[in-house]
Structure formats: C-alpha cells, structure tokens
CSV table of C-alpha atoms in Angstrom, one decimal:
chain,number,residue,atom,x,y,z
A,1,MET,CA,-80.2,5.6,-25.0
A,2,PRO,CA,-81.2,4.1,-28.2
A,3,ASN,CA,-78.8,6.7,-30.3
A,4,THR,CA,-75.7,6.0,-28.2
A,5,PHE,CA,-73.5,3.1,-29.2
A,6,GLY,CA,-70.7,1.4,-27.0
A,7,HIS,CA,-69.8,1.3,-23.4
A,8,LEU,CA,-66.5,3.1,-23.2
A,9,PHE,CA,-66.3,4.3,-26.5
A,10,ARG,CA,-69.6,5.7,-26.4
A,11,VAL,CA,-70.9,7.5,-30.1
A,12,THR,CA,-73.9,9.3,-30.2
A,13,THR,CA,-75.6,10.4,-34.0
A,14,TRP,CA,-77.6,12.7,-34.1
A,15,GLY,CA,-79.8,14.7,-36.9
A,16,GLU,CA,-82.1,14.1,-39.6
A,17,SER,CA,-81.7,14.2,-43.0
A,18,HIS,CA,-83.6,16.9,-44.6
A,19,GLY,CA,-82.8,19.0,-41.1
A,20,PRO,CA,-80.2,21.6,-40.6
A,21,ALA,CA,-77.2,19.0,-40.3
A,22,VAL,CA,-76.2,15.7,-38.7
A,23,GLY,CA,-73.3,14.1,-36.5
A,24,ALA,CA,-71.9,12.6,-33.8
A,25,VAL,CA,-70.5,12.9,-30.0
A,26,VAL,CA,-67.6,10.6,-29.5
A,27,ASP,CA,-67.5,10.1,-25.5
A,28,GLY,CA,-64.3,8.5,-23.9
A,29,CYS,CA,-61.8,8.8,-26.7
A,30,PRO,CA,-58.0,8.4,-25.7
A,31,PRO,CA,-56.2,11.5,-25.0
A,32,GLN,CA,-53.3,12.1,-27.2
A,33,LEU,CA,-54.7,10.2,-30.8
A,34,PRO,CA,-52.8,12.5,-33.3
A,35,LEU,CA,-56.2,13.4,-35.3
A,36,ALA,CA,-56.5,15.8,-38.4
A,37,PRO,CA,-60.3,16.5,-39.7
A,38,GLU,CA,-58.8,15.0,-43.3
A,39,GLU,CA,-58.5,11.9,-41.7
A,40,ILE,CA,-62.0,12.0,-40.9
A,41,GLN,CA,-63.0,13.3,-44.4
A,42,ALA,CA,-61.4,10.5,-46.4
A,43,ASP,CA,-64.1,8.5,-44.9
A,44,LEU,CA,-67.2,10.8,-45.3
A,45,ASP,CA,-66.3,10.7,-49.2
A,46,ARG,CA,-66.5,7.3,-49.5
A,47,ARG,CA,-70.2,7.3,-47.6
A,48,ARG,CA,-71.4,11.1,-49.8
A,49,PRO,CA,-74.2,10.9,-51.9
A,50,GLY,CA,-73.5,12.1,-55.4
A,51,GLN,CA,-70.3,10.0,-55.9
A,52,SER,CA,-71.1,7.5,-58.9
A,53,ASP,CA,-73.6,7.1,-61.7
A,54,ILE,CA,-75.1,4.3,-59.5
A,55,THR,CA,-75.8,6.7,-56.4
A,56,THR,CA,-78.6,8.9,-55.3
A,57,PRO,CA,-77.4,12.3,-57.6
A,58,ARG,CA,-78.1,14.5,-54.1
A,59,LYS,CA,-74.8,16.7,-53.6
A,60,GLU,CA,-73.9,16.5,-50.4
A,61,ALA,CA,-70.0,17.7,-49.5
A,62,ASP,CA,-70.7,16.1,-45.7
A,63,ARG,CA,-67.5,18.5,-44.9
A,64,VAL,CA,-67.2,17.5,-41.6
A,65,GLU,CA,-66.4,20.3,-38.7
A,66,ILE,CA,-64.9,19.5,-35.4
A,67,LEU,CA,-66.1,21.7,-32.7
A,68,SER,CA,-64.8,19.9,-29.5
A,69,GLY,CA,-62.2,17.8,-27.9
A,70,LEU,CA,-59.7,18.3,-30.2
A,71,PHE,CA,-56.4,21.0,-29.8
A,72,GLU,CA,-53.5,21.2,-31.6
A,73,GLY,CA,-53.9,18.6,-33.3
A,74,ARG,CA,-54.6,15.8,-30.8
A,75,THR,CA,-57.4,14.8,-29.1
A,76,THR,CA,-57.8,15.9,-25.6
A,77,GLY,CA,-59.9,13.0,-23.6
A,78,ALA,CA,-62.8,15.4,-24.1
A,79,PRO,CA,-66.0,14.7,-26.1
A,80,ILE,CA,-65.5,15.0,-29.6
A,81,SER,CA,-68.2,16.7,-31.7
A,82,LEU,CA,-68.5,16.6,-35.4
A,83,LEU,CA,-71.3,18.3,-37.4
A,84,VAL,CA,-72.1,17.6,-41.0
A,85,ARG,CA,-74.3,20.3,-42.5
A,86,ASN,CA,-77.2,19.0,-44.5
A,87,ALA,CA,-76.8,21.2,-48.6
A,88,ASP,CA,-78.9,20.0,-51.1
A,89,GLN,CA,-82.1,19.5,-49.7
A,90,ARG,CA,-85.6,18.7,-51.6
A,91,PRO,CA,-87.9,18.5,-48.7
A,92,GLY,CA,-91.0,19.0,-51.2
A,93,ALA,CA,-90.0,15.7,-53.1
A,94,TYR,CA,-91.6,14.0,-50.0
A,95,ASP,CA,-95.1,16.2,-49.6
A,96,GLU,CA,-96.8,12.9,-49.8
A,97,MET,CA,-95.3,10.8,-47.9
A,98,ARG,CA,-96.9,13.2,-45.3
A,99,GLU,CA,-100.0,11.0,-45.4
A,100,LYS,CA,-98.8,8.1,-47.2
A,101,PHE,CA,-96.6,5.3,-45.9
A,102,ARG,CA,-94.1,4.0,-47.9
A,103,PRO,CA,-94.1,-0.1,-48.5
A,104,SER,CA,-91.0,-1.6,-46.4
A,105,HIS,CA,-90.2,2.2,-45.1
A,106,ALA,CA,-90.2,3.0,-41.6
A,107,ASP,CA,-92.9,5.5,-42.1
A,108,TYR,CA,-95.7,3.2,-40.5
A,109,THR,CA,-93.6,1.8,-37.7
A,110,TYR,CA,-91.7,5.0,-36.8
A,111,GLN,CA,-95.7,6.6,-36.9
A,112,ALA,CA,-97.3,3.5,-34.7
A,113,LYS,CA,-94.3,4.6,-32.0
A,114,TYR,CA,-93.8,7.9,-31.4
A,115,GLY,CA,-97.4,9.7,-32.7
A,116,ILE,CA,-95.1,12.1,-34.9
A,117,ARG,CA,-92.8,11.2,-37.7
A,118,ASP,CA,-90.7,13.6,-39.9
A,119,HIS,CA,-91.9,12.7,-43.4
A,120,ARG,CA,-89.0,14.3,-45.4
A,121,GLY,CA,-86.9,11.8,-46.8
A,122,GLY,CA,-87.6,9.6,-43.5
A,123,GLY,CA,-86.2,12.1,-40.7
A,124,ARG,CA,-84.2,10.2,-38.1
A,125,SER,CA,-84.7,6.6,-39.9
A,126,SER,CA,-83.4,7.8,-42.9
A,127,ALA,CA,-80.1,6.0,-44.3
A,128,ARG,CA,-78.0,9.7,-44.3
A,129,GLU,CA,-78.0,9.5,-40.1
A,130,THR,CA,-75.2,7.0,-40.9
A,131,VAL,CA,-73.0,10.3,-41.1
A,132,GLY,CA,-72.1,10.3,-37.5
A,133,ARG,CA,-71.4,6.8,-37.7
A,134,VAL,CA,-68.4,7.0,-40.7
A,135,ALA,CA,-67.1,10.4,-38.7
A,136,ALA,CA,-66.9,8.4,-35.8
A,137,GLY,CA,-65.8,5.2,-37.0
A,138,ALA,CA,-62.7,6.6,-38.5
A,139,ILE,CA,-61.4,7.9,-35.5
A,140,ALA,CA,-61.9,4.4,-34.2
A,141,LYS,CA,-59.9,2.8,-37.2
A,142,LYS,CA,-56.7,5.6,-36.4
A,143,ILE,CA,-57.0,4.3,-32.8
A,144,LEU,CA,-56.9,0.9,-33.6
A,145,ALA,CA,-53.9,1.4,-37.0
A,146,LEU,CA,-52.0,2.8,-33.8
A,147,ALA,CA,-52.5,0.4,-31.2
A,148,GLY,CA,-52.0,-2.4,-33.0
A,149,GLY,CA,-51.5,-2.4,-36.9
A,150,VAL,CA,-55.6,-3.6,-37.2
A,151,GLU,CA,-56.8,-3.0,-40.8
A,152,ILE,CA,-60.7,-3.5,-41.6
A,153,ARG,CA,-61.7,-3.9,-45.1
A,154,ALA,CA,-65.1,-4.1,-46.5
A,155,TRP,CA,-66.0,-4.6,-49.9
A,156,VAL,CA,-68.2,-5.6,-51.9
A,157,THR,CA,-69.2,-9.8,-53.2
A,158,ARG,CA,-72.9,-10.0,-54.0
A,159,ILE,CA,-75.3,-7.5,-56.0
A,160,HIS,CA,-79.1,-8.9,-57.0
A,161,ASP,CA,-78.1,-12.9,-58.4
A,162,LEU,CA,-74.5,-11.4,-59.4
A,163,VAL,CA,-71.6,-13.0,-57.0
A,164,ALA,CA,-68.1,-12.5,-56.9
A,165,PRO,CA,-66.1,-15.7,-57.5
A,166,THR,CA,-64.5,-17.1,-54.9
A,167,GLU,CA,-60.4,-15.2,-55.1
A,168,ALA,CA,-62.8,-12.4,-54.6
A,169,LEU,CA,-64.5,-14.3,-51.3
A,170,VAL,CA,-60.9,-14.4,-49.3
A,171,GLY,CA,-57.8,-12.9,-48.8
A,172,PHE,CA,-57.1,-9.4,-47.7
A,173,PRO,CA,-57.9,-6.6,-50.9
A,174,THR,CA,-56.2,-3.6,-50.9
A,175,LEU,CA,-58.1,-0.2,-50.4
A,176,ALA,CA,-57.2,0.2,-53.9
A,177,GLU,CA,-58.7,-3.0,-54.8
A,178,VAL,CA,-61.5,-1.9,-53.6
A,179,GLU,CA,-62.1,1.6,-54.8
A,180,ALA,CA,-60.9,0.6,-58.0
A,181,SER,CA,-64.9,0.4,-58.9
A,182,PRO,CA,-67.5,2.5,-57.5
A,183,VAL,CA,-69.6,-0.9,-57.0
A,184,ARG,CA,-66.6,-1.7,-54.4
A,185,CYS,CA,-66.3,-5.2,-55.7
A,186,PRO,CA,-62.2,-5.9,-55.9
A,187,HIS,CA,-62.6,-8.3,-59.2
A,188,ALA,CA,-63.1,-5.8,-62.5
A,189,ALA,CA,-65.4,-8.3,-64.3
A,190,THR,CA,-67.7,-9.0,-61.6
A,191,ALA,CA,-68.1,-5.3,-60.6
A,192,ALA,CA,-68.8,-3.9,-64.8
A,193,ALA,CA,-71.5,-6.5,-64.5
A,194,MET,CA,-72.7,-5.2,-61.0
A,195,ILE,CA,-72.5,-1.8,-62.1
A,196,ALA,CA,-74.9,-2.8,-65.5
A,197,ARG,CA,-77.1,-4.8,-63.2
A,198,ILE,CA,-77.6,-1.3,-60.8
A,199,LYS,CA,-78.0,1.2,-64.3
A,200,GLN,CA,-80.8,-1.5,-65.9
A,201,VAL,CA,-82.6,-1.9,-62.4
A,202,ARG,CA,-82.6,2.0,-61.8
A,203,ALA,CA,-83.9,2.6,-65.3
A,204,ASP,CA,-86.9,0.3,-64.4
A,205,GLY,CA,-87.6,2.4,-61.6
A,206,ASP,CA,-86.5,-0.5,-59.3
A,207,SER,CA,-84.1,-1.3,-56.8
A,208,VAL,CA,-81.8,-4.5,-56.0
A,209,GLY,CA,-79.7,-5.2,-52.9
A,210,GLY,CA,-76.9,-7.2,-52.0
A,211,VAL,CA,-74.0,-9.0,-49.3
A,212,ILE,CA,-70.9,-6.7,-48.3
A,213,ALA,CA,-68.2,-8.7,-46.7
A,214,CYS,CA,-65.7,-7.7,-43.9
A,215,ARG,CA,-62.2,-8.5,-42.8
A,216,VAL,CA,-59.9,-8.0,-40.2
A,217,CYS,CA,-56.4,-8.5,-39.4
A,218,GLY,CA,-54.5,-7.7,-36.5
A,219,VAL,CA,-57.0,-8.3,-33.5
A,220,PRO,CA,-55.3,-9.5,-30.3
A,221,PRO,CA,-56.7,-12.4,-29.1
A,222,GLY,CA,-58.8,-11.4,-25.3
A,223,LEU,CA,-61.4,-9.0,-26.9
A,224,GLY,CA,-65.2,-9.6,-26.0
A,225,GLU,CA,-66.9,-11.1,-23.1
A,226,PRO,CA,-68.5,-15.0,-22.6
A,227,VAL,CA,-72.2,-14.5,-22.0
A,228,PHE,CA,-73.9,-11.0,-23.2
A,229,ASP,CA,-71.7,-8.9,-24.6
A,230,ARG,CA,-70.0,-11.9,-26.9
A,231,LEU,CA,-67.8,-10.3,-29.7
A,232,GLU,CA,-69.7,-11.6,-32.9
A,233,ALA,CA,-73.0,-10.7,-30.9
A,234,ASP,CA,-72.3,-6.6,-30.5
A,235,LEU,CA,-70.3,-7.4,-34.2
A,236,ALA,CA,-74.4,-8.5,-35.3
A,237,LYS,CA,-76.1,-5.7,-33.8
A,238,ALA,CA,-73.3,-3.2,-35.1
A,239,MET,CA,-74.4,-4.7,-38.6
A,240,LEU,CA,-78.0,-4.9,-37.9
A,241,SER,CA,-78.6,-1.6,-36.5
A,242,LEU,CA,-77.5,-0.5,-40.1
A,243,PRO,CA,-80.4,0.6,-42.5
A,244,ALA,CA,-81.5,-1.9,-45.1
A,245,THR,CA,-79.4,-5.0,-43.4
A,246,LYS,CA,-81.3,-8.2,-43.4
A,247,GLY,CA,-78.5,-10.8,-42.2
A,248,PHE,CA,-74.8,-11.2,-40.5
A,249,GLU,CA,-72.9,-14.8,-40.3
A,250,ILE,CA,-69.5,-15.0,-39.0
A,251,GLY,CA,-67.2,-17.3,-39.8
A,252,SER,CA,-68.6,-20.2,-41.8
A,253,GLY,CA,-72.2,-19.0,-41.4
A,254,PHE,CA,-75.0,-21.1,-41.8
A,255,ALA,CA,-72.8,-22.8,-44.2
A,256,GLY,CA,-71.2,-24.6,-41.4
A,257,SER,CA,-74.3,-26.1,-40.2
A,258,LEU,CA,-73.7,-28.3,-42.9
A,259,LEU,CA,-70.0,-29.9,-41.4
A,260,LYS,CA,-70.0,-32.3,-38.7
A,261,GLY,CA,-67.9,-31.4,-35.8
A,262,SER,CA,-64.7,-33.2,-37.7
A,263,GLU,CA,-64.9,-31.4,-40.3
A,264,HIS,CA,-66.0,-27.8,-38.5
A,265,ASN,CA,-63.5,-27.7,-36.1
A,266,ASP,CA,-60.1,-25.7,-35.8
A,267,ALA,CA,-57.0,-27.4,-34.6
A,268,PHE,CA,-54.5,-25.4,-32.7
A,269,VAL,CA,-51.4,-25.5,-33.4
A,270,PRO,CA,-47.1,-23.7,-32.0
A,271,GLN,CA,-46.2,-20.6,-34.4
A,272,GLY,CA,-43.4,-19.2,-32.6
A,273,ASP,CA,-45.0,-17.7,-29.2
A,274,ARG,CA,-48.2,-17.8,-30.5
A,275,ILE,CA,-51.3,-20.6,-30.7
A,276,ARG,CA,-53.2,-20.5,-33.9
A,277,THR,CA,-55.6,-22.2,-35.4
A,278,ALA,CA,-54.9,-24.6,-38.6
A,279,THR,CA,-58.0,-23.3,-40.3
A,280,ASN,CA,-60.5,-20.0,-39.5
A,281,ARG,CA,-64.3,-21.5,-39.5
A,282,SER,CA,-64.5,-19.7,-36.1
A,283,GLY,CA,-64.3,-16.4,-38.2
A,284,GLY,CA,-61.4,-15.2,-35.6
A,285,VAL,CA,-64.1,-15.9,-33.0
A,286,GLN,CA,-64.3,-18.6,-30.2
A,287,GLY,CA,-66.9,-18.1,-26.7
A,288,GLY,CA,-67.2,-14.9,-27.6
A,289,ILE,CA,-63.8,-13.9,-27.3
A,290,SER,CA,-61.5,-12.8,-30.0
A,291,ASN,CA,-58.5,-15.5,-30.6
A,292,GLY,CA,-56.0,-13.6,-32.3
A,293,GLU,CA,-56.8,-14.6,-36.0
A,294,ASP,CA,-58.9,-12.7,-38.6
A,295,ILE,CA,-62.7,-12.2,-38.0
A,296,PHE,CA,-64.9,-11.9,-40.8
A,297,PHE,CA,-68.4,-11.6,-41.5
A,298,ASN,CA,-71.0,-11.0,-44.1
A,299,VAL,CA,-73.8,-8.6,-43.8
A,300,ALA,CA,-76.6,-8.8,-46.1
A,301,PHE,CA,-78.6,-5.9,-47.7
A,302,LYS,CA,-81.8,-5.9,-49.0
A,303,PRO,CA,-83.1,-4.1,-52.2
A,304,THR,CA,-83.6,-0.1,-51.5
A,305,ALA,CA,-87.4,-0.1,-50.1
A,306,THR,CA,-88.2,3.5,-52.3
A,307,ILE,CA,-88.5,2.4,-55.8
A,308,MET,CA,-90.1,4.8,-58.9
A,309,GLN,CA,-93.0,2.5,-59.5
A,310,THR,CA,-96.7,3.1,-58.1
A,311,GLN,CA,-97.1,0.6,-55.2
A,312,LYS,CA,-100.2,-0.1,-52.9
A,313,THR,CA,-100.2,1.7,-49.7
A,314,VAL,CA,-102.4,3.3,-47.3
A,315,ASP,CA,-102.7,6.7,-45.8
A,316,VAL,CA,-102.6,8.1,-42.0
A,317,HIS,CA,-106.3,7.6,-41.7
A,318,GLY,CA,-105.8,3.4,-42.8
A,319,ALA,CA,-107.4,4.0,-46.2
A,320,ALA,CA,-106.0,1.9,-49.1
A,321,THR,CA,-104.2,4.2,-52.0
A,322,GLU,CA,-101.2,4.4,-54.0
A,323,LEU,CA,-97.7,5.9,-53.8
A,324,ALA,CA,-95.7,6.5,-56.6
A,325,ALA,CA,-92.2,7.6,-54.7
A,326,ARG,CA,-90.4,10.8,-55.5
A,327,GLY,CA,-87.3,12.5,-54.0
A,328,ARG,CA,-83.5,11.2,-55.2
A,329,HIS,CA,-82.5,7.6,-53.6
A,330,ASP,CA,-79.7,5.0,-54.3
A,331,PRO,CA,-80.9,1.9,-56.5
A,332,CYS,CA,-78.8,0.0,-54.3
A,333,VAL,CA,-77.3,0.7,-51.2
A,334,VAL,CA,-74.7,-1.7,-51.0
A,335,PRO,CA,-71.5,0.2,-52.2
A,336,ARG,CA,-71.7,3.0,-49.9
A,337,ALA,CA,-72.8,0.7,-47.4
A,338,VAL,CA,-68.8,-0.7,-47.5
A,339,VAL,CA,-67.8,2.2,-45.4
A,340,ILE,CA,-70.2,2.3,-43.1
A,341,VAL,CA,-69.8,-1.8,-42.2
A,342,GLU,CA,-65.8,-1.0,-41.7
A,343,ALA,CA,-66.6,2.2,-39.2
A,344,MET,CA,-69.3,0.0,-37.3
A,345,THR,CA,-67.0,-2.6,-36.7
A,346,ALA,CA,-63.9,-0.5,-35.7
A,347,LEU,CA,-66.1,1.3,-33.4
A,348,VAL,CA,-67.1,-2.5,-32.1
A,349,LEU,CA,-63.3,-3.6,-31.4
A,350,VAL,CA,-62.2,0.0,-30.1
A,351,ASP,CA,-65.0,-0.1,-27.1
A,352,HIS,CA,-64.1,-3.8,-26.4
A,353,TRP,CA,-60.4,-3.1,-26.6
A,354,LEU,CA,-61.0,-0.4,-23.9
A,355,ARG,CA,-63.0,-2.8,-21.8
A,356,HIS,CA,-60.7,-5.5,-22.1
A,357,ALA,CA,-57.8,-3.2,-20.6
A,358,ALA,CA,-59.9,-1.4,-17.7
A,359,GLN,CA,-60.6,-5.3,-16.3
A,360,ASN,CA,-57.9,-6.8,-17.6
A,361,GLN,CA,-55.1,-4.5,-17.3
A,362,THR,CA,-55.3,-1.9,-14.9
A,363,PHE,CA,-54.7,-3.2,-11.5
A,364,LYS,CA,-52.3,-5.7,-10.9
A,365,PHE,CA,-52.5,-8.1,-8.2
C-alpha cells in the first residue's frame, strides 16, 4: 500500500496535518531491542516546528506515545504503534484553500486523484506526515548502532545560492557541530549567512530551498540487490518520497558524467583483512550493493510552495482567481528536513540488512 515503506522492516505512517494525531506503525522490528521513548523523542525534537526563529511558529511538543510492541524497556517483536497528538491546530487559516488550489502544492493533484481532499494544511500531503517517519527512523538508527556501529549524519550544505565551502561538504561532522546552528550547517560563517537569508525571504513573504548532504559510516559490504532494489535506488525512492524534494545524487553524482572512466573508477586496494577502494566516487555502492565504504549522497529541496504573497491560481471550478496564503509555514524547509533524511536512510538500511540476512545467512548448505 502507498502508505507503507519497506519489505521486512515495514513502516506505515498515518494521520493528517490538522487531524487529532499523526504517527506510525513499525512491523518487523527485531525483538529484545533496548528502547526508551526518550530515544525517539530526541529525534522528534529536532524535527518539531517552532524550534527556532527561522521555522514555522506552529507550537507542537510532538511528545511520542508508544502504544504497543514494547515491554519492560525492550521490543517484543510485535508491531510498534507510535502516536503523536496534534495540539496547535488552526484550520480556519485554510478556509480559502477549500475552494482555491495553492500553486505548486498537492491541492490540485490530490483532488484530481481522489475527488476529495482535506484542505486544512494539506491534510495527508502535509510535511507533518513525516513525524511518523522520524519516530520509526529513530528505532532503525538504534538497530544500526547496536548491530554494527553504523552512524548516519545529515547536514545542510546549501540554502538558495549560499553554499558551504568544500571542507563542510566532506568528512563526518559531529552531531554537536550540525546542531550548533538552527540552520544545521556545520560551517559557522556560512550558517550565519544562511540564517540571514532565510529571515530576509520570510520578511519578503517568500521562501527558499537548498541541499542536504548525508553520510553513513560503518555499513558492511553486501547490502542491496543487483537489479530493481539496488541500494541507491531505494535510497533515492526514500528521499524523493519526502515533501519538497526535487533531486538526488549519490557519490560523484552529475559531476561524475564529466569524467573519463580512467578518472572515475575506484581502484581496489588491500587493507588488512578488508578490501577497500582508493577513492569513493561510487558513494559506497557498486552494482546496487554496498561495498563497505562510506555511503554519501545529496538531496535537493525546492522552495516552500506556500508563500505570503498574492499569486494567480484557479478555484475548484476551474475559474481564474488569486490566492494570498495564510497560516504558519517554514520559509525554508531544509533545516528541519535534516533529521528526516537521516530517518529515511536508516529505514532503508535496516530493511536491506534484514533482507540480506534472510537470504544469505538463514540457511547453511
């Protein structure tokens, strides 16, 4: 079903932006995993609205409730039901959207597909749906950390035309370095400029987009499938399923198309009992399967579709009209999307790890 992600580690998200609650059901989580609500809450706090003066002012505590699948601090193997109640709802701000389609939003396409839509904040198409992804992703992160010391880090490298210097685009920044700024760019000078830009476009009633980089260390070789479920293909699907995403590139990405094969190939080298690569233009994935090197990729986000300027549009009857959006919106979604990128990465990796073990380690012939 379209609201479920994964094969063996399956996550179903539910809820609407201005409904009573949002959440997720995680099925296939291994039993005996030590897990506390506080571990999930830590990531939800990084995603929640109202956390700084460059995000939407909507105030949501986003306190997670674990309704099932946990007993005496450990997972039981049963489905884990996660609930986060909506509190700061102002559906009246969207009354005009009942009859008018917001430009570049999902209003028209949702109506065209289903013949009915929840106009309050976009309903199911709202980025508030990602609460469930982040909660589930926190569980996946815990599995990866305990299973093999896998660590996932995402950070902002670009806002509008402001790009962090090369030293901020490589390496593996600490969580503290990423979280040092509300824009989540680990390069302090660039972060300050990014914050100023976001505040300026908000004052203008406008919005901007940007790019998030993600790096994963500690992934063993062998995860992924060689044809349709290639690891990079599933990562791309995971990222492009996020609201406002418009681009994905892994390893050398589009820049790699400018190189010759002799320049691009990653030479294999021995290192103790491991096989490594001298370079990593493949981004940690070859033939759809992880090779043990760091996985790294970039995700591009468009400017927030809802802006506080009058725009031309049409109504539900097809008549030309204008719309001046109201409500509370991020002038730039990118800083809050950092933890969502991490969550989706973790979900992909755990699912592929379980699939790899099921096919290759369960039976011994």
